[in-house]
XYZ file of C-alpha atoms in Angstrom:
507
model
C 27.430 -48.696 57.002
C 26.820 -45.770 59.286
C 23.929 -43.378 59.411
C 23.620 -39.968 57.844
C 21.744 -38.882 60.929
C 22.697 -35.533 62.376
C 25.938 -35.593 64.309
C 26.044 -34.294 67.857
C 29.265 -32.620 66.840
C 28.067 -29.922 64.465
C 24.324 -29.970 64.776
C 21.653 -31.621 62.666
C 22.998 -30.392 59.347
C 26.112 -31.819 57.763
C 28.305 -30.120 55.217
C 30.245 -32.041 52.575
C 29.826 -35.193 50.513
C 27.083 -37.375 52.050
C 27.824 -40.940 51.009
C 31.502 -41.723 51.669
C 31.229 -42.980 55.288
C 34.990 -43.493 55.504
C 34.965 -42.720 59.242
C 32.556 -44.463 61.572
C 30.412 -42.365 63.913
C 29.873 -44.956 66.652
C 32.632 -46.095 69.037
C 34.271 -49.365 68.006
C 32.724 -52.452 69.591
C 33.961 -55.957 70.288
C 31.335 -57.974 68.431
C 32.157 -61.137 70.387
C 32.389 -59.871 73.977
C 33.462 -63.361 74.987
C 33.547 -62.596 78.706
C 29.744 -62.163 78.652
C 29.169 -65.093 76.304
C 31.373 -68.076 75.464
C 33.895 -67.167 78.161
C 37.515 -66.019 78.251
C 39.213 -68.633 80.454
C 41.262 -71.521 79.142
C 38.623 -73.900 80.455
C 35.996 -72.221 78.272
C 37.438 -73.991 75.202
C 36.138 -71.381 72.788
C 37.224 -73.263 69.685
C 36.776 -72.046 66.134
C 34.760 -68.905 65.398
C 33.090 -67.406 62.359
C 32.015 -63.761 62.253
C 30.136 -61.847 59.571
C 30.243 -58.071 59.163
C 27.387 -57.685 56.692
C 27.817 -53.908 56.259
C 31.232 -53.307 57.738
C 31.895 -49.624 57.194
C 35.480 -48.851 58.220
C 37.880 -51.158 60.061
C 37.215 -50.151 63.658
C 34.853 -52.999 64.719
C 37.053 -55.572 62.989
C 40.145 -54.283 64.782
C 38.466 -54.106 68.183
C 36.935 -57.590 67.850
C 40.200 -59.259 66.855
C 42.171 -57.451 69.552
C 39.738 -58.593 72.251
C 40.295 -62.292 71.540
C 42.019 -64.015 74.484
C 45.809 -63.792 74.409
C 46.003 -67.597 74.431
C 43.374 -68.094 71.700
C 44.532 -70.886 69.402
C 41.374 -71.652 67.461
C 40.623 -70.657 63.902
C 38.680 -67.429 63.366
C 37.162 -66.839 59.909
C 35.796 -63.351 59.283
C 33.605 -62.266 56.374
C 34.087 -58.520 55.975
C 31.572 -57.076 53.522
C 30.439 -53.631 52.421
C 28.706 -52.385 49.274
C 30.365 -48.956 49.175
C 33.301 -49.129 46.745
C 35.011 -46.154 48.412
C 34.900 -47.898 51.783
C 36.013 -51.286 50.447
C 38.920 -49.831 48.482
C 40.036 -47.754 51.466
C 39.871 -50.769 53.788
C 41.877 -52.988 51.454
C 44.688 -50.476 51.023
C 44.888 -49.790 54.777
C 45.008 -53.534 55.503
C 47.665 -54.040 52.822
C 49.865 -51.375 54.429
C 49.210 -52.548 57.977
C 50.039 -56.187 57.208
C 52.836 -55.519 54.707
C 55.882 -57.736 55.431
C 58.202 -55.009 54.080
C 57.326 -52.677 56.976
C 58.122 -52.965 60.666
C 54.910 -53.438 62.641
C 55.055 -50.088 64.461
C 55.902 -48.215 61.255
C 53.042 -49.939 59.440
C 50.621 -49.067 62.236
C 51.601 -45.388 62.158
C 51.321 -45.322 58.368
C 47.915 -47.022 58.519
C 46.469 -44.562 61.040
C 47.489 -41.673 58.784
C 45.832 -43.381 55.805
C 42.701 -43.658 57.920
C 42.555 -40.178 59.454
C 45.102 -37.706 58.005
C 44.462 -35.461 55.003
C 48.170 -35.349 54.106
C 51.082 -37.817 54.096
C 54.863 -37.562 54.098
C 56.600 -38.083 50.711
C 57.875 -41.490 51.871
C 54.345 -42.580 52.792
C 52.982 -41.279 49.506
C 55.612 -43.168 47.507
C 54.851 -46.393 49.364
C 51.111 -45.854 48.862
C 51.631 -45.674 45.099
C 52.902 -49.257 45.258
C 49.425 -50.372 46.300
C 48.370 -49.794 42.684
C 50.127 -53.030 41.765
C 48.004 -54.890 44.319
C 44.788 -53.154 43.263
C 45.520 -53.841 39.583
C 46.105 -57.491 40.444
C 42.751 -57.643 42.213
C 41.054 -56.198 39.135
C 41.997 -59.252 37.073
C 41.233 -61.948 39.651
C 38.054 -62.411 41.667
C 39.852 -64.462 44.344
C 43.132 -63.019 45.586
C 45.224 -63.577 48.727
C 47.452 -60.753 49.961
C 50.669 -61.971 51.573
C 50.858 -60.997 55.268
C 53.740 -63.306 56.233
C 52.012 -65.082 59.110
C 49.461 -67.675 60.210
C 46.493 -65.528 59.240
C 45.292 -64.716 55.729
C 43.777 -61.720 53.934
C 41.597 -62.808 51.023
C 39.864 -60.439 48.615
C 36.962 -61.609 46.455
C 35.708 -58.847 44.203
C 34.317 -58.335 40.723
C 36.704 -56.950 38.085
C 35.509 -53.337 38.196
C 34.793 -53.051 41.943
C 37.983 -51.117 42.620
C 38.006 -48.855 39.557
C 37.211 -45.813 41.682
C 40.112 -46.596 44.062
C 42.499 -46.970 41.126
C 41.399 -43.583 39.773
C 41.945 -41.991 43.197
C 45.443 -43.446 43.528
C 46.380 -42.359 39.996
C 45.198 -38.754 40.479
C 47.679 -35.900 40.011
C 46.395 -32.911 42.035
C 48.924 -31.391 44.418
C 49.183 -30.181 48.007
C 47.677 -26.727 47.427
C 44.593 -28.055 45.629
C 44.117 -30.773 48.245
C 44.320 -28.412 51.213
C 41.949 -25.989 49.504
C 39.404 -28.789 49.034
C 39.910 -29.930 52.641
C 39.535 -26.426 54.101
C 36.466 -25.701 51.974
C 34.641 -28.448 53.887
C 36.319 -28.759 57.275
C 37.107 -25.068 57.941
C 34.331 -23.290 56.063
C 33.452 -19.879 57.589
C 29.768 -20.471 56.807
C 29.825 -23.294 59.346
C 31.342 -21.275 62.161
C 28.157 -21.265 64.245
C 28.013 -25.078 64.219
C 31.697 -25.268 65.074
C 31.250 -22.830 67.967
C 28.337 -24.873 69.342
C 30.504 -27.972 69.306
C 33.470 -26.193 70.879
C 31.147 -24.909 73.599
C 30.641 -28.508 74.751
C 34.368 -29.250 75.071
C 36.893 -28.620 77.786
C 39.093 -25.595 76.933
C 42.199 -27.669 76.185
C 40.211 -29.950 73.892
C 38.977 -26.936 71.945
C 42.600 -26.113 71.192
C 43.370 -29.736 70.264
C 40.366 -29.806 67.921
C 41.332 -26.514 66.258
C 44.926 -27.670 65.828
C 43.860 -30.933 64.171
C 41.344 -29.220 61.930
C 43.884 -26.664 60.725
C 46.565 -29.229 59.864
C 44.394 -32.204 58.921
C 47.093 -34.512 60.335
C 46.376 -36.868 63.232
C 49.404 -36.451 65.480
C 50.433 -35.344 68.982
C 50.145 -31.590 69.479
C 53.917 -31.123 69.787
C 54.833 -33.037 66.610
C 56.112 -31.024 63.662
C 53.901 -32.029 60.712
C 55.436 -29.693 58.126
C 56.774 -32.717 56.216
C 53.221 -33.955 55.598
C 53.036 -32.349 52.185
C 51.534 -35.016 49.921
C 47.739 -35.562 49.623
C 46.321 -38.718 51.184
C 44.605 -39.829 47.981
C 42.426 -42.315 49.864
C 40.467 -39.403 51.400
C 40.022 -37.360 48.197
C 38.138 -38.154 45.008
C 40.054 -38.576 41.752
C 39.205 -34.916 41.027
C 40.596 -33.802 44.383
C 37.317 -33.365 46.307
C 37.511 -33.970 50.072
C 35.338 -37.027 50.743
C 34.186 -36.403 54.298
C 31.750 -34.066 56.036
C 32.588 -31.426 58.592
C 30.619 -33.418 61.189
C 32.983 -36.399 60.783
C 35.642 -36.863 63.453
C 38.217 -39.583 64.217
C 37.315 -39.243 67.900
C 33.776 -40.499 67.247
C 34.913 -43.949 66.160
C 36.616 -44.992 69.397
C 35.951 -45.296 73.126
C 37.434 -42.061 74.456
C 37.807 -43.429 77.984
C 40.191 -46.047 76.584
C 41.852 -43.427 74.383
C 42.607 -41.077 77.292
C 43.779 -43.928 79.528
C 46.241 -45.136 76.894
C 47.453 -41.612 76.167
C 48.231 -41.029 79.815
C 49.997 -44.409 79.927
C 52.225 -43.112 77.119
C 53.014 -39.949 79.050
C 50.551 -37.588 77.352
C 48.243 -35.224 79.152
C 44.578 -35.892 78.319
C 44.434 -32.267 77.118
C 46.011 -33.518 73.883
C 42.956 -35.501 72.784
C 44.150 -36.157 69.226
C 47.631 -37.058 70.484
C 46.063 -39.597 72.836
C 44.088 -41.016 69.894
C 47.289 -41.219 67.835
C 49.040 -43.441 70.382
C 45.887 -45.450 71.121
C 45.350 -46.228 67.431
C 49.001 -47.036 66.874
C 48.766 -49.588 69.679
C 45.452 -51.017 68.431
C 46.703 -51.338 64.857
C 50.009 -52.894 65.951
C 48.159 -55.415 68.121
C 45.826 -56.255 65.252
C 48.712 -56.850 62.841
C 50.518 -59.067 65.363
C 47.336 -61.066 65.966
C 46.951 -61.814 62.270
C 50.533 -62.940 62.003
C 50.503 -65.060 65.163
C 46.974 -66.528 65.057
C 44.824 -68.406 62.574
C 42.647 -65.425 61.733
C 41.413 -65.402 58.158
C 39.712 -62.293 56.759
C 37.732 -62.390 53.515
C 36.862 -58.977 52.057
C 33.861 -58.786 49.733
C 31.683 -56.131 48.125
C 28.075 -57.297 47.831
C 24.756 -55.626 48.447
C 23.700 -56.892 51.889
C 20.440 -58.196 50.387
C 22.385 -60.347 47.909
C 25.150 -61.591 50.189
C 22.986 -64.296 51.887
C 22.271 -65.974 48.547
C 25.960 -65.793 47.616
C 26.892 -67.567 50.850
C 24.161 -70.162 50.314
C 25.495 -70.919 46.840
C 28.742 -72.229 48.415
C 30.820 -69.674 46.481
C 32.218 -68.025 49.614
C 33.843 -70.925 51.411
C 34.370 -71.543 54.300
C 31.098 -69.699 54.952
C 27.753 -71.472 54.698
C 24.278 -71.507 56.281
C 24.426 -72.214 60.010
C 28.069 -71.224 60.428
C 28.251 -67.776 62.058
C 28.740 -67.126 65.765
C 28.065 -63.417 65.300
C 26.404 -61.509 62.470
C 26.961 -57.771 62.822
C 24.587 -55.792 60.585
C 25.397 -52.226 61.666
C 22.372 -50.002 61.014
C 21.100 -51.851 57.935
C 17.726 -52.030 59.686
C 17.346 -48.279 59.140
C 17.167 -49.011 55.421
C 16.012 -52.632 55.016
C 13.868 -53.120 58.164
C 14.670 -55.530 60.978
C 12.240 -58.244 59.724
C 14.080 -58.313 56.403
C 17.405 -58.743 58.198
C 16.032 -61.611 60.297
C 14.532 -63.274 57.242
C 17.841 -63.046 55.370
C 20.300 -63.814 58.157
C 18.738 -65.995 60.890
C 19.490 -69.137 58.867
C 23.206 -68.393 59.095
C 23.520 -68.524 62.895
C 25.546 -71.397 64.316
C 23.051 -73.756 65.989
C 25.853 -75.424 67.939
C 26.577 -72.193 69.789
C 23.903 -70.972 72.193
C 25.611 -67.566 72.250
C 25.375 -67.029 68.481
C 23.648 -63.726 67.767
C 22.558 -61.200 65.159
C 23.502 -57.650 66.162
C 21.389 -54.725 64.928
C 21.456 -51.042 65.725
C 18.864 -48.407 64.895
C 20.208 -44.896 64.397
C 17.233 -43.309 62.667
C 14.258 -44.935 64.388
C 13.032 -41.656 65.885
C 12.312 -40.386 62.394
C 9.362 -42.792 62.508
C 8.580 -42.482 66.226
C 9.622 -38.948 67.252
C 10.548 -38.590 70.902
C 10.896 -35.181 72.531
C 13.063 -34.627 75.601
C 11.076 -34.514 78.812
C 9.647 -31.067 79.555
C 11.466 -29.347 82.369
C 8.237 -28.893 84.295
C 7.744 -32.668 84.485
C 11.282 -33.509 85.581
C 11.610 -31.669 88.864
C 14.398 -29.418 90.112
C 16.332 -32.185 91.877
C 16.488 -34.270 88.703
C 17.406 -31.228 86.608
C 20.278 -30.450 88.951
C 21.429 -34.095 88.826
C 21.421 -34.225 85.015
C 23.117 -30.838 84.775
C 25.824 -32.001 87.175
C 26.487 -35.106 85.042
C 26.671 -32.880 81.957
C 29.095 -30.553 83.694
C 26.683 -27.629 83.427
C 25.897 -25.285 86.328
C 22.242 -24.217 86.100
C 21.723 -23.372 89.771
C 21.699 -19.616 89.246
C 19.520 -19.537 86.141
C 16.250 -17.697 86.754
C 12.852 -18.871 85.525
C 12.793 -16.248 82.784
C 16.275 -17.219 81.566
C 15.335 -20.855 80.846
C 13.839 -19.812 77.501
C 17.007 -18.006 76.361
C 18.220 -20.396 73.669
C 21.221 -18.161 72.959
C 22.734 -18.901 76.365
C 25.855 -21.112 75.965
C 25.022 -22.863 79.241
C 21.486 -23.721 78.149
C 22.635 -24.742 74.669
C 24.790 -27.364 76.380
C 22.051 -28.374 78.811
C 19.284 -28.814 76.234
C 21.690 -30.548 73.858
C 22.567 -33.127 76.514
C 19.044 -33.638 77.795
C 18.233 -36.103 74.995
C 20.659 -38.580 76.580
C 18.411 -38.715 79.667
C 15.088 -39.121 77.881
C 13.247 -42.314 78.796
C 12.026 -43.551 75.414
C 11.710 -47.240 76.296
C 7.993 -47.445 75.555
C 8.311 -45.541 72.276
C 11.066 -47.857 71.109
C 9.018 -50.906 72.056
C 6.146 -49.461 70.013
C 8.553 -49.006 67.113
C 9.536 -52.681 67.323
C 5.906 -53.830 67.682
C 4.976 -51.761 64.631
C 7.344 -54.011 62.648
C 5.940 -57.208 64.247
C 9.458 -58.031 65.411
C 8.531 -60.859 67.785
C 6.343 -62.546 65.168
C 9.068 -62.409 62.524
C 11.716 -63.519 64.997
C 9.712 -66.594 66.005
C 9.050 -67.416 62.363
C 12.811 -67.223 61.675
C 13.748 -69.363 64.683
C 15.270 -66.578 66.775
C 14.177 -64.338 69.638
C 14.924 -60.848 70.830
C 17.241 -60.836 73.826
C 15.683 -59.322 76.893
C 19.158 -58.458 78.173
C 21.944 -57.747 75.681
C 25.181 -59.708 75.935
C 27.404 -57.889 73.430
C 26.596 -54.176 73.660
C 24.354 -52.130 76.004
C 20.968 -51.169 74.603
C 22.015 -47.529 74.507
C 25.280 -45.657 74.994
C 26.181 -45.162 78.639
C 23.593 -47.628 79.986
C 24.474 -50.793 81.941
C 24.745 -53.998 79.925
C 22.520 -56.016 82.269
C 19.468 -53.756 82.036
C 16.284 -55.286 80.538
C 15.006 -51.778 79.785
C 16.420 -48.913 77.776
C 17.647 -47.499 81.064
C 18.684 -43.869 80.942
C 22.385 -43.355 81.739
C 21.632 -41.579 85.016
C 24.510 -43.266 86.880
C 27.216 -41.925 84.608
C 29.901 -39.799 86.148
C 30.640 -36.369 84.731
C 33.782 -37.761 83.085
C 31.944 -40.738 81.574
C 29.233 -38.494 80.133
C 31.843 -36.189 78.624
C 33.843 -39.045 77.095
C 30.733 -40.795 75.768
C 28.476 -38.047 74.481
C 30.489 -34.855 74.139
C 34.015 -35.465 72.939
C 33.142 -39.084 72.048
C 30.140 -38.030 69.976
C 27.874 -41.023 70.731
C 24.385 -40.599 69.285
C 21.948 -40.451 72.181
C 19.112 -41.856 70.042
C 20.927 -44.969 68.760
C 19.523 -48.242 70.113
C 21.134 -51.694 70.006
C 19.214 -54.979 69.843
C 20.405 -58.571 69.701
C 18.712 -61.738 68.482
C 19.683 -65.225 69.636
C 18.555 -68.670 68.607
C 15.099 -69.670 69.855
C 14.308 -72.764 71.878
C-alpha cells in the first residue's frame, strides 16, 4: 500500500484513478539490511529467514530485499507477500509468472516483466504470451492453494479465494485496441488541463531529463531514448481496466519507485549517458529483475502470495492455515504506510506477537506518509533561517538565489523561487512535531504492552529520506550533495514528509 498523498512530481492534486497503486511512490528498500543487523559475512551464519510484507503494494521491495541477500546465502527464506488490492495482487502474480517462466530466457523474461510493470503498450509477441497467463489465472480461480512452476530451488505459491482474481481475468480478456488504449492513456498522462503541474515538475529537472520525461510520456513505453518502439502496438492490459481506462494517475512515475543514484550508476555502467534517465532505469530494472529470477532458481526462497485485509491476516496466520508461517516466526514485518489508516498502536497490537524472539534484530517496519495531516508543519520562515543557511540550502537544491532582491522573495510566479520553496520542506526540522504525533498515540505505552520498543536509531532505513541511518533524531538532510538532493527529492520524487520508524523486541 502506498499513500494518496500529494506527489512532489505534479503538485498536491492528482489526476486519474485514485486507488490502483500499481506503481510505488517510495524508492525500493531492502527490508533486511543485513549488514546493519544480522551481518553479511560467512561467519555471521544468518540461517533461515522469514519475512512478511503485510501490505506489499508492487514488487519493488520484494525484489530489492531478495537481491540484497548475500551471494553465498544458503539458508531458507520464506516470504509472505500480501496485499488487499485485487488489482495489485493480480498484476504482481502475472509479472512474477512471466519473470519466472521456464519457457523464457532470463534476460528476455526480465525485459518482458519490466514492460508489464511500466509500459502502456507491448509488442504483439509479448501480448500473445501474456494471453497465456489466463490459463494460470483460471487455474488459480479453482484452487485456493496453487504452486507456479519456476524450475528451480525456490517456489511461488498462491493462496487466494476463488473470486479474488476475477478483475484480472476481465482485464486480460478485454478487447479494446491500440487507438482506444492510447486515447485513455493520453487523457490522463498528457492532459492539457494539467500543463501547469507538468511545467512545475519539469522546472525542477535538468534540461536533458525534461526531454527524457517528455519522450517517455508521449510513447508510454519504458525504453532507452534511441530505441524504436513503433512495434509496441498492443495494449498492456495489466495497466488498463477491462473497459480500457488507464489505471494510474499523472503523478505516478516509474522513477519514483527506485533509488535514482543506483539507477544512474548502472546506466552509466551499461554505456548510457545519465541524460537518458528512463533508459538508465530500463537497464537497471532489467538487471534487478534478472538477478531476482536467478536468485529464486538458485536459492531456497519461497514466496507465498495472499490477498487478505491486513487486519485479518494476523488471525489467518494464527489459525495455522498459512504454513510455514506462525506466531513468533518473522524476522521482519514490513507494514508500508498501514499506520496512516489503522494507527501504529493497532499495528503493534496485531503484529508484535509474530516477531521471532530468537532473533534480536527482528523488527516491525512502519512508515507514516500522511502524519502531517494531523500535525501540520510549515517550512521555517525565511526570516528565522538566516542568509547563510538559505544560501546553503539553495546550493544543495541547485538554485541560485544570490541575486534575488528582498521584494522579489514574495514573487511566487518566479521559476527559481518555485523550486526553492518546493525544496525547503526537505530541510524543515519537524522532529519535535513528529514526537508529539507519536506521543498523541501513546506509542511507547502500547509498545511496552506488546513486548516491543521503538528503536532510537533505525537499523533498516533512515528516519527520513536523505538523512543518515545512525541519527537518533529526524536529522534534516543538510549534508546532502547537490547530486544526492536531485536524485532523492527531484527526479527521484521522495516525499519529504514521510517518516520511518522501527520496533524491535523489548528486554
